[in-house]
PDB file of C-alpha atoms and ligand atoms in Angstrom:
ATOM      1  CA  MET A   1     193.287 195.269 -59.933  1.00 45.00           C
ATOM      2  CA  LYS A   2     195.721 192.430 -59.667  1.00 46.00           C
ATOM      3  CA  GLU A   3     195.720 190.100 -62.631  1.00 49.00           C
ATOM      4  CA  ALA A   4     195.517 186.389 -62.201  1.00 52.00           C
ATOM      5  CA  LYS A   5     198.863 184.623 -62.388  1.00 59.00           C
ATOM      6  CA  GLN A   6     199.231 183.042 -65.785  1.00 63.00           C
ATOM      7  CA  MET A   7     201.575 180.389 -67.034  1.00 62.00           C
ATOM      8  CA  SER A   8     203.635 181.705 -69.899  1.00 73.00           C
ATOM      9  CA  VAL A   9     204.259 178.162 -71.149  1.00 85.00           C
ATOM     10  CA  SER A  10     201.437 175.596 -70.979  1.00 91.00           C
ATOM     11  CA  ALA A  11     201.252 173.065 -68.181  1.00 95.00           C
ATOM     12  CA  ILE A  12     202.360 169.532 -68.922  1.00 96.00           C
ATOM     13  CA  GLN A  13     200.804 166.248 -67.859  1.00 97.00           C
ATOM     14  CA  ASP A  14     203.905 164.203 -67.060  1.00 98.00           C
ATOM     15  CA  GLY A  15     207.538 165.078 -67.191  1.00 98.00           C
ATOM     16  CA  THR A  16     210.148 167.508 -65.962  1.00 98.00           C
ATOM     17  CA  VAL A  17     210.012 171.283 -65.716  1.00 98.00           C
ATOM     18  CA  ILE A  18     213.378 172.991 -65.393  1.00 98.00           C
ATOM     19  CA  ASP A  19     212.821 176.466 -64.054  1.00 96.00           C
ATOM     20  CA  HIS A  20     215.172 179.348 -63.252  1.00 96.00           C
ATOM     21  CA  VAL A  21     217.630 178.740 -66.053  1.00 96.00           C
ATOM     22  CA  PRO A  22     219.541 181.933 -66.922  1.00 94.00           C
ATOM     23  CA  ALA A  23     218.179 182.997 -70.318  1.00 95.00           C
ATOM     24  CA  SER A  24     221.712 183.423 -71.627  1.00 92.00           C
ATOM     25  CA  ASN A  25     222.455 179.749 -70.974  1.00 93.00           C
ATOM     26  CA  LEU A  26     219.241 178.167 -72.244  1.00 95.00           C
ATOM     27  CA  PHE A  27     220.861 176.648 -75.304  1.00 94.00           C
ATOM     28  CA  LYS A  28     223.797 175.352 -73.299  1.00 93.00           C
ATOM     29  CA  VAL A  29     221.358 173.515 -71.035  1.00 95.00           C
ATOM     30  CA  ILE A  30     219.585 172.098 -74.087  1.00 95.00           C
ATOM     31  CA  GLN A  31     222.923 170.944 -75.433  1.00 92.00           C
ATOM     32  CA  ILE A  32     224.200 169.444 -72.161  1.00 93.00           C
ATOM     33  CA  LEU A  33     221.011 167.434 -71.709  1.00 95.00           C
ATOM     34  CA  GLY A  34     220.959 166.401 -75.361  1.00 94.00           C
ATOM     35  CA  LEU A  35     217.430 167.746 -75.765  1.00 96.00           C
ATOM     36  CA  ASP A  36     218.101 168.389 -79.435  1.00 94.00           C
ATOM     37  CA  ARG A  37     218.455 164.643 -79.960  1.00 95.00           C
ATOM     38  CA  ILE A  38     215.298 163.265 -78.350  1.00 96.00           C
ATOM     39  CA  GLU A  39     211.776 162.913 -79.643  1.00 96.00           C
ATOM     40  CA  ASN A  40     209.849 163.953 -76.530  1.00 97.00           C
ATOM     41  CA  GLN A  41     207.652 167.012 -76.675  1.00 97.00           C
ATOM     42  CA  ILE A  42     209.583 169.988 -75.369  1.00 97.00           C
ATOM     43  CA  THR A  43     208.375 173.516 -74.837  1.00 96.00           C
ATOM     44  CA  PHE A  44     210.407 176.363 -73.570  1.00 94.00           C
ATOM     45  CA  GLY A  45     210.053 180.016 -72.794  1.00 95.00           C
ATOM     46  CA  THR A  46     212.885 182.451 -72.530  1.00 95.00           C
ATOM     47  CA  ASN A  47     213.549 186.028 -71.514  1.00 94.00           C
ATOM     48  CA  LEU A  48     210.827 185.692 -68.901  1.00 93.00           C
ATOM     49  CA  GLU A  49     210.979 188.040 -65.968  1.00 90.00           C
ATOM     50  CA  SER A  50     212.662 186.776 -62.837  1.00 87.00           C
ATOM     51  CA  GLU A  51     213.440 188.716 -59.693  1.00 85.00           C
ATOM     52  CA  LYS A  52     216.518 186.633 -59.029  1.00 82.00           C
ATOM     53  CA  LEU A  53     217.973 186.138 -62.487  1.00 77.00           C
ATOM     54  CA  GLY A  54     216.834 189.164 -64.430  1.00 86.00           C
ATOM     55  CA  ARG A  55     215.819 187.089 -67.400  1.00 92.00           C
ATOM     56  CA  LYS A  56     215.134 183.455 -66.998  1.00 95.00           C
ATOM     57  CA  ALA A  57     214.209 180.555 -69.183  1.00 96.00           C
ATOM     58  CA  ILE A  58     212.014 177.580 -68.443  1.00 96.00           C
ATOM     59  CA  ILE A  59     212.093 174.204 -70.179  1.00 98.00           C
ATOM     60  CA  LYS A  60     209.307 171.649 -70.047  1.00 98.00           C
ATOM     61  CA  ILE A  61     210.013 168.131 -71.245  1.00 98.00           C
ATOM     62  CA  SER A  62     207.084 165.755 -71.479  1.00 98.00           C
ATOM     63  CA  GLY A  63     207.508 162.119 -70.611  1.00 98.00           C
ATOM     64  CA  LEU A  64     211.086 162.407 -69.402  1.00 97.00           C
ATOM     65  CA  PHE A  65     212.474 162.053 -65.882  1.00 97.00           C
ATOM     66  CA  PHE A  66     216.188 162.537 -65.362  1.00 97.00           C
ATOM     67  CA  GLU A  67     218.649 160.721 -63.154  1.00 96.00           C
ATOM     68  CA  ASP A  68     220.220 163.146 -60.628  1.00 95.00           C
ATOM     69  CA  GLU A  69     223.608 162.414 -62.116  1.00 92.00           C
ATOM     70  CA  ASP A  70     222.464 163.542 -65.550  1.00 93.00           C
ATOM     71  CA  ILE A  71     220.565 166.610 -64.474  1.00 96.00           C
ATOM     72  CA  ASN A  72     223.390 167.811 -62.224  1.00 96.00           C
ATOM     73  CA  ARG A  73     225.506 168.314 -65.329  1.00 94.00           C
ATOM     74  CA  ILE A  74     223.599 171.554 -65.949  1.00 95.00           C
ATOM     75  CA  ALA A  75     224.692 173.025 -62.609  1.00 95.00           C
ATOM     76  CA  LEU A  76     227.741 174.581 -64.255  1.00 92.00           C
ATOM     77  CA  VAL A  77     225.586 176.819 -66.451  1.00 92.00           C
ATOM     78  CA  ALA A  78     222.348 176.918 -64.438  1.00 94.00           C
ATOM     79  CA  PRO A  79     223.358 176.771 -60.760  1.00 92.00           C
ATOM     80  CA  ASP A  80     219.963 178.031 -59.545  1.00 93.00           C
ATOM     81  CA  ALA A  81     217.869 175.680 -61.657  1.00 96.00           C
ATOM     82  CA  LYS A  82     214.808 174.227 -59.956  1.00 97.00           C
ATOM     83  CA  LEU A  83     213.378 170.950 -61.141  1.00 97.00           C
ATOM     84  CA  ASN A  84     209.731 170.149 -60.839  1.00 98.00           C
ATOM     85  CA  ILE A  85     208.666 166.582 -61.414  1.00 98.00           C
ATOM     86  CA  ILE A  86     205.163 166.507 -62.846  1.00 98.00           C
ATOM     87  CA  LYS A  87     202.844 163.514 -62.673  1.00 98.00           C
ATOM     88  CA  ASP A  88     199.252 163.728 -63.795  1.00 98.00           C
ATOM     89  CA  TYR A  89     199.459 167.542 -63.961  1.00 97.00           C
ATOM     90  CA  GLU A  90     200.613 167.813 -60.334  1.00 98.00           C
ATOM     91  CA  VAL A  91     204.046 168.841 -59.067  1.00 98.00           C
ATOM     92  CA  VAL A  92     205.007 165.727 -57.114  1.00 98.00           C
ATOM     93  CA  GLU A  93     208.604 166.637 -56.352  1.00 98.00           C
ATOM     94  CA  LYS A  94     210.892 169.656 -56.396  1.00 98.00           C
ATOM     95  CA  LYS A  95     214.653 169.391 -56.619  1.00 97.00           C
ATOM     96  CA  VAL A  96     217.609 171.688 -56.956  1.00 97.00           C
ATOM     97  CA  VAL A  97     220.718 170.946 -58.950  1.00 97.00           C
ATOM     98  CA  GLU A  98     224.085 170.319 -57.357  1.00 96.00           C
ATOM     99  CA  VAL A  99     227.494 170.738 -58.950  1.00 95.00           C
ATOM    100  CA  PRO A 100     228.876 167.198 -59.305  1.00 95.00           C
ATOM    101  CA  ASP A 101     232.291 166.072 -58.006  1.00 96.00           C
ATOM    102  CA  THR A 102     233.583 165.347 -61.474  1.00 96.00           C
ATOM    103  CA  ILE A 103     232.823 166.892 -64.833  1.00 95.00           C
ATOM    104  CA  VAL A 104     233.330 164.871 -67.973  1.00 94.00           C
ATOM    105  CA  GLY A 105     233.191 166.353 -71.435  1.00 92.00           C
ATOM    106  CA  ILE A 106     231.251 169.573 -70.878  1.00 91.00           C
ATOM    107  CA  ALA A 107     233.915 172.189 -70.244  1.00 94.00           C
ATOM    108  CA  ARG A 108     237.085 173.173 -72.010  1.00 96.00           C
ATOM    109  CA  CYS A 109     240.410 173.183 -70.153  1.00 97.00           C
ATOM    110  CA  MET A 110     241.695 176.754 -70.079  1.00 97.00           C
ATOM    111  CA  ASN A 111     245.301 175.636 -70.515  1.00 97.00           C
ATOM    112  CA  PRO A 112     246.068 176.056 -74.239  1.00 96.00           C
ATOM    113  CA  LYS A 113     248.849 173.459 -73.945  1.00 97.00           C
ATOM    114  CA  CYS A 114     246.574 170.817 -72.448  1.00 97.00           C
ATOM    115  CA  ILE A 115     246.318 167.618 -74.484  1.00 97.00           C
ATOM    116  CA  THR A 116     242.531 167.981 -74.527  1.00 97.00           C
ATOM    117  CA  ASN A 117     242.915 171.114 -76.632  1.00 96.00           C
ATOM    118  CA  PHE A 118     244.850 169.587 -79.474  1.00 94.00           C
ATOM    119  CA  GLU A 119     243.866 165.925 -79.506  1.00 95.00           C
ATOM    120  CA  THR A 120     240.464 164.299 -79.447  1.00 93.00           C
ATOM    121  CA  VAL A 121     240.503 163.509 -75.753  1.00 95.00           C
ATOM    122  CA  THR A 122     237.355 164.020 -73.694  1.00 96.00           C
ATOM    123  CA  THR A 123     237.960 166.606 -70.992  1.00 97.00           C
ATOM    124  CA  ARG A 124     237.804 165.420 -67.404  1.00 98.00           C
ATOM    125  CA  PHE A 125     237.912 167.552 -64.269  1.00 98.00           C
ATOM    126  CA  ARG A 126     237.715 167.206 -60.530  1.00 98.00           C
ATOM    127  CA  VAL A 127     235.558 169.913 -59.003  1.00 96.00           C
ATOM    128  CA  VAL A 128     237.760 171.590 -56.392  1.00 97.00           C
ATOM    129  CA  SER A 129     235.288 174.354 -55.584  1.00 94.00           C
ATOM    130  CA  LYS A 130     231.533 174.187 -56.042  1.00 92.00           C
ATOM    131  CA  LYS A 131     230.459 177.654 -55.016  1.00 87.00           C
ATOM    132  CA  ASN A 132     232.771 179.654 -57.217  1.00 88.00           C
ATOM    133  CA  VAL A 133     233.266 176.822 -59.615  1.00 91.00           C
ATOM    134  CA  ALA A 134     236.871 175.703 -60.016  1.00 95.00           C
ATOM    135  CA  LEU A 135     237.740 172.656 -62.070  1.00 97.00           C
ATOM    136  CA  LYS A 136     241.047 170.830 -61.887  1.00 98.00           C
ATOM    137  CA  CYS A 137     242.017 169.160 -65.132  1.00 98.00           C
ATOM    138  CA  HIS A 138     242.661 165.430 -64.861  1.00 98.00           C
ATOM    139  CA  TYR A 139     245.337 165.689 -67.576  1.00 98.00           C
ATOM    140  CA  CYS A 140     247.318 168.884 -66.962  1.00 98.00           C
ATOM    141  CA  GLU A 141     246.190 169.684 -63.385  1.00 98.00           C
ATOM    142  CA  LYS A 142     245.576 173.341 -64.260  1.00 98.00           C
ATOM    143  CA  ILE A 143     242.553 175.004 -62.707  1.00 98.00           C
ATOM    144  CA  THR A 144     239.751 176.361 -64.847  1.00 97.00           C
ATOM    145  CA  THR A 145     237.617 178.870 -62.943  1.00 94.00           C
ATOM    146  CA  GLN A 146     234.134 180.243 -63.427  1.00 86.00           C
ATOM    147  CA  GLU A 147     235.518 183.343 -65.176  1.00 87.00           C
ATOM    148  CA  ASN A 148     237.253 181.413 -67.935  1.00 89.00           C
ATOM    149  CA  LEU A 149     234.798 178.561 -68.095  1.00 89.00           C
ATOM    150  CA  GLU A 150     233.895 177.652 -71.641  1.00 91.00           C
ATOM    151  CA  ILE A 151     231.214 175.069 -72.292  1.00 88.00           C
ATOM    152  CA  PHE A 152     231.036 173.033 -75.458  1.00 81.00           C
TER     153      PHE A 152
HETATM  154  N1  CTP B 201     204.091 173.194 -64.124  1.00 81.41           N
HETATM  155  C1  CTP B 201     203.813 172.681 -65.375  1.00 81.41           C
HETATM  156  N2  CTP B 201     202.843 171.750 -65.526  1.00 81.41           N
HETATM  157  C2  CTP B 201     202.105 171.330 -64.482  1.00 81.41           C
HETATM  158  C3  CTP B 201     202.373 171.848 -63.192  1.00 81.41           C
HETATM  159  C4  CTP B 201     203.388 172.786 -63.044  1.00 81.41           C
HETATM  160  O1  CTP B 201     204.472 173.042 -66.343  1.00 81.41           O
HETATM  161  N3  CTP B 201     201.148 170.434 -64.689  1.00 81.41           N
HETATM  162  C5  CTP B 201     205.177 174.167 -63.968  1.00 81.41           C
HETATM  163  C6  CTP B 201     204.709 175.540 -63.542  1.00 81.41           C
HETATM  164  O2  CTP B 201     204.458 176.324 -64.695  1.00 81.41           O
HETATM  165  C7  CTP B 201     205.908 176.076 -62.797  1.00 81.41           C
HETATM  166  C8  CTP B 201     206.594 174.829 -62.243  1.00 81.41           C
HETATM  167  O3  CTP B 201     206.046 173.721 -62.960  1.00 81.41           O
HETATM  168  O4  CTP B 201     206.802 176.705 -63.694  1.00 81.41           O
HETATM  169  C9  CTP B 201     206.353 174.661 -60.769  1.00 81.41           C
HETATM  170  O5  CTP B 201     204.986 174.642 -60.518  1.00 81.41           O
HETATM  171  P1  CTP B 201     204.414 175.153 -59.153  1.00 81.41           P
HETATM  172  O6  CTP B 201     205.149 174.529 -58.040  1.00 81.41           O
HETATM  173  O7  CTP B 201     202.921 174.980 -59.189  1.00 81.41           O
HETATM  174  O8  CTP B 201     204.698 176.697 -59.295  1.00 81.41           O
HETATM  175  P2  CTP B 201     205.344 177.691 -58.266  1.00 81.41           P
HETATM  176  O9  CTP B 201     204.694 177.578 -56.950  1.00 81.41           O
HETATM  177  O10 CTP B 201     205.335 179.033 -58.944  1.00 81.41           O
HETATM  178  O11 CTP B 201     206.801 177.134 -58.194  1.00 81.41           O
HETATM  179  P3  CTP B 201     208.106 177.785 -57.543  1.00 81.41           P
HETATM  180  O12 CTP B 201     207.697 179.010 -56.836  1.00 81.41           O
HETATM  181  O13 CTP B 201     208.654 176.691 -56.666  1.00 81.41           O
HETATM  182  O14 CTP B 201     208.975 178.049 -58.740  1.00 81.41           O
HETATM  183 ZN1   ZN B 202     244.013 170.417 -69.008  1.00 81.41          ZN
END
């Protein structure tokens, strides 16, 4: 007999549900969105089964709705993330994330000689490829690719 589908993390009344986050990057998403610094109720589940991702995480933030610009910052570490906007317990909108054109202060430049690696300068990149992410450093012009991408 087929069991009824159950939610592994309780439903929320109002807010944002970020689904399909790779479990391995859950804490990076939390960090990028600054969720450790807000007072909203947040619940998350991790290492949940997902056909696409193997193990996924889901984050539910009550009472918070993100600007596209802010939420798109997670695309580097959660490219398949699906956002569900919840109002009065209903999903009123679904969105996907998109890698932005510029990345400020999330990734490290892979060039050890880059000024951003030895002075307190915020990193800044132009996204030259969105599919297989490639970031061109504003300061040294070296390319940081998906393979050597380091998030801080
Ligand atoms: N959700 C929630 N609180 C609600 C309504 C929905 O936390 N009041 C969550 C669900 O748990 C789910 C996500 O929001 O993780 C999307 O909800 P829904 O569209 O109903 O689920 P699915 O059809 O499974 O979504 P999809 O297949 O698009 O991932
Ligand atoms: Zn650089």
